[in-house]
Amino acid sequence: MSSVTVSERPHGFQYPGNQHSYQPLYNPQGQDMTSVVRQPGVAPTVVNRAQYRDWMAPAVLSCLCCFWPTGICAIIAASNANQAAEAGDVIEAERQSRSARTHVIVSVILGIIGIILIIVFQVFLQPSNDMNRIH
């Protein structure tokens, strides 16, 4: 670059901090212009936490109210998902979250089937006391 000073440059000035940038103040017709000068440097990084659903509450409820063996598996998977999310392992958190969801759904379905079987057994298959007295 030639040894031209800032005052010798027409219609502009040298950007402070960057000795090789020339920023015009206005165009030749006299209209104001906006110049954007990008400084070299590191771009900001956005860190997203793991996007997963916390299945701990449904897992505990399915363990207590439905079918406890798969409910325990759901609690373990939900706990592993929470730990993976805390560590920043998004893939493992999502995988464990899906596993917890599957265990919760299975636990609820098995609990409903169990309740239906108990009702059917109590109503239809077990002889009532009134029927025994008649015969």
Short mmCIF file of C-alpha atoms in Angstrom, two decimals:
data_model
loop_
_atom_site.label_atom_id
_atom_site.label_comp_id
_atom_site.label_asym_id
_atom_site.label_seq_id
_atom_site.Cartn_x
_atom_site.Cartn_y
_atom_site.Cartn_z
CA MET A 1 0.00 0.00 0.00
CA SER A 2 1.31 3.47 -0.80
CA SER A 3 2.11 5.97 1.89
CA VAL A 4 -1.10 7.97 1.61
CA THR A 5 -2.28 9.54 4.85
CA VAL A 6 -5.86 9.58 6.01
CA SER A 7 -6.29 13.27 5.25
CA GLU A 8 -5.23 12.74 1.62
CA ARG A 9 -7.93 10.14 0.93
CA PRO A 10 -11.07 11.62 -0.62
CA HIS A 11 -14.46 10.98 0.93
CA GLY A 12 -13.44 8.66 3.70
CA PHE A 13 -11.18 7.69 6.48
CA GLN A 14 -9.14 4.80 7.69
CA TYR A 15 -10.96 2.47 10.09
CA PRO A 16 -9.19 2.52 13.48
CA GLY A 17 -7.64 -0.82 14.37
CA ASN A 18 -7.36 -2.03 10.78
CA GLN A 19 -4.69 -0.21 8.79
CA HIS A 20 -5.78 -1.54 5.41
CA SER A 21 -9.55 -0.80 5.46
CA TYR A 22 -10.96 2.19 3.70
CA GLN A 23 -14.47 3.21 4.71
CA PRO A 24 -16.21 5.86 2.61
CA LEU A 25 -18.40 8.36 4.41
CA TYR A 26 -20.61 9.20 1.45
CA ASN A 27 -20.84 8.49 -2.26
CA PRO A 28 -19.98 11.09 -4.91
CA GLN A 29 -23.62 12.25 -5.14
CA GLY A 30 -23.55 13.26 -1.48
CA GLN A 31 -25.91 10.56 -0.16
CA ASP A 32 -25.09 8.95 3.14
CA MET A 33 -23.89 5.35 2.92
CA THR A 34 -23.58 2.63 5.51
CA SER A 35 -20.48 0.46 5.43
CA VAL A 36 -20.07 -2.75 7.33
CA VAL A 37 -16.57 -3.73 8.32
CA ARG A 38 -16.09 -7.29 9.50
CA GLN A 39 -13.24 -7.76 11.89
CA PRO A 40 -11.38 -11.05 11.81
CA GLY A 41 -11.93 -13.22 14.80
CA VAL A 42 -13.71 -16.21 16.21
CA ALA A 43 -17.41 -16.46 15.48
CA PRO A 44 -19.60 -16.96 18.56
CA THR A 45 -20.67 -20.54 19.19
CA VAL A 46 -24.16 -21.34 20.36
CA VAL A 47 -24.32 -24.35 22.63
CA ASN A 48 -27.69 -26.09 22.78
CA ARG A 49 -28.51 -28.40 25.62
CA ALA A 50 -29.86 -31.79 24.81
CA GLN A 51 -33.41 -31.55 23.50
CA TYR A 52 -35.07 -34.52 25.10
CA ARG A 53 -38.17 -35.09 27.16
CA ASP A 54 -37.71 -35.91 30.82
CA TRP A 55 -39.62 -39.17 31.42
CA MET A 56 -38.78 -39.49 35.13
CA ALA A 57 -42.24 -38.55 36.48
CA PRO A 58 -44.17 -40.82 34.06
CA ALA A 59 -41.67 -43.61 34.79
CA VAL A 60 -42.23 -43.37 38.55
CA LEU A 61 -46.02 -43.23 38.10
CA SER A 62 -46.00 -46.22 35.76
CA CYS A 63 -43.90 -48.14 38.26
CA LEU A 64 -46.24 -47.36 41.15
CA CYS A 65 -49.60 -47.54 39.36
CA CYS A 66 -49.17 -49.96 36.48
CA PHE A 67 -46.65 -52.76 35.94
CA TRP A 68 -43.68 -52.35 38.24
CA PRO A 69 -41.01 -54.47 36.44
CA THR A 70 -41.07 -52.35 33.28
CA GLY A 71 -41.63 -49.27 35.43
CA ILE A 72 -38.27 -49.87 37.10
CA CYS A 73 -36.63 -50.18 33.67
CA ALA A 74 -38.28 -46.88 32.71
CA ILE A 75 -36.90 -45.17 35.84
CA ILE A 76 -33.38 -46.43 35.08
CA ALA A 77 -33.58 -45.27 31.44
CA ALA A 78 -34.95 -41.84 32.47
CA SER A 79 -32.14 -41.45 35.00
CA ASN A 80 -29.55 -42.38 32.35
CA ALA A 81 -31.10 -39.84 29.97
CA ASN A 82 -30.85 -37.10 32.59
CA GLN A 83 -27.21 -37.97 33.31
CA ALA A 84 -26.32 -38.00 29.60
CA ALA A 85 -28.00 -34.61 29.12
CA GLU A 86 -26.05 -33.17 32.06
CA ALA A 87 -22.83 -34.45 30.47
CA GLY A 88 -23.81 -32.89 27.12
CA ASP A 89 -24.17 -36.20 25.27
CA VAL A 90 -27.20 -35.34 23.13
CA ILE A 91 -27.32 -38.61 21.22
CA GLU A 92 -27.23 -40.79 24.34
CA ALA A 93 -29.78 -38.56 26.10
CA GLU A 94 -32.22 -38.89 23.20
CA ARG A 95 -31.64 -42.66 22.98
CA GLN A 96 -32.22 -43.20 26.70
CA SER A 97 -35.25 -40.89 26.61
CA ARG A 98 -36.81 -42.99 23.83
CA SER A 99 -36.06 -46.13 25.84
CA ALA A 100 -37.74 -44.63 28.94
CA ARG A 101 -40.78 -43.68 26.84
CA THR A 102 -41.04 -47.21 25.45
CA HIS A 103 -40.84 -48.73 28.93
CA VAL A 104 -43.50 -46.34 30.24
CA ILE A 105 -45.87 -47.20 27.39
CA VAL A 106 -45.30 -50.94 27.86
CA SER A 107 -45.84 -50.60 31.61
CA VAL A 108 -49.14 -48.75 31.14
CA ILE A 109 -50.39 -51.27 28.55
CA LEU A 110 -49.47 -54.25 30.73
CA GLY A 111 -51.07 -52.57 33.74
CA ILE A 112 -54.32 -52.05 31.84
CA ILE A 113 -54.27 -55.66 30.60
CA GLY A 114 -53.66 -56.86 34.16
CA ILE A 115 -56.57 -54.83 35.52
CA ILE A 116 -58.88 -56.14 32.79
CA LEU A 117 -57.83 -59.74 33.52
CA ILE A 118 -58.49 -59.29 37.24
CA ILE A 119 -61.95 -57.84 36.55
CA VAL A 120 -62.80 -60.66 34.12
CA PHE A 121 -61.62 -63.26 36.61
CA GLN A 122 -63.55 -61.72 39.50
CA VAL A 123 -66.79 -61.26 37.56
CA PHE A 124 -66.99 -64.22 35.23
CA LEU A 125 -64.71 -67.02 36.35
CA GLN A 126 -64.92 -67.01 40.11
CA PRO A 127 -68.12 -68.58 41.43
CA SER A 128 -70.07 -66.21 43.58
CA ASN A 129 -71.35 -67.10 47.03
CA ASP A 130 -74.99 -66.72 45.95
CA MET A 131 -74.60 -69.37 43.28
CA ASN A 132 -73.16 -71.88 45.75
CA ARG A 133 -76.12 -71.52 48.10
CA ILE A 134 -78.67 -72.27 45.40
CA HIS A 135 -77.13 -75.56 44.32
#
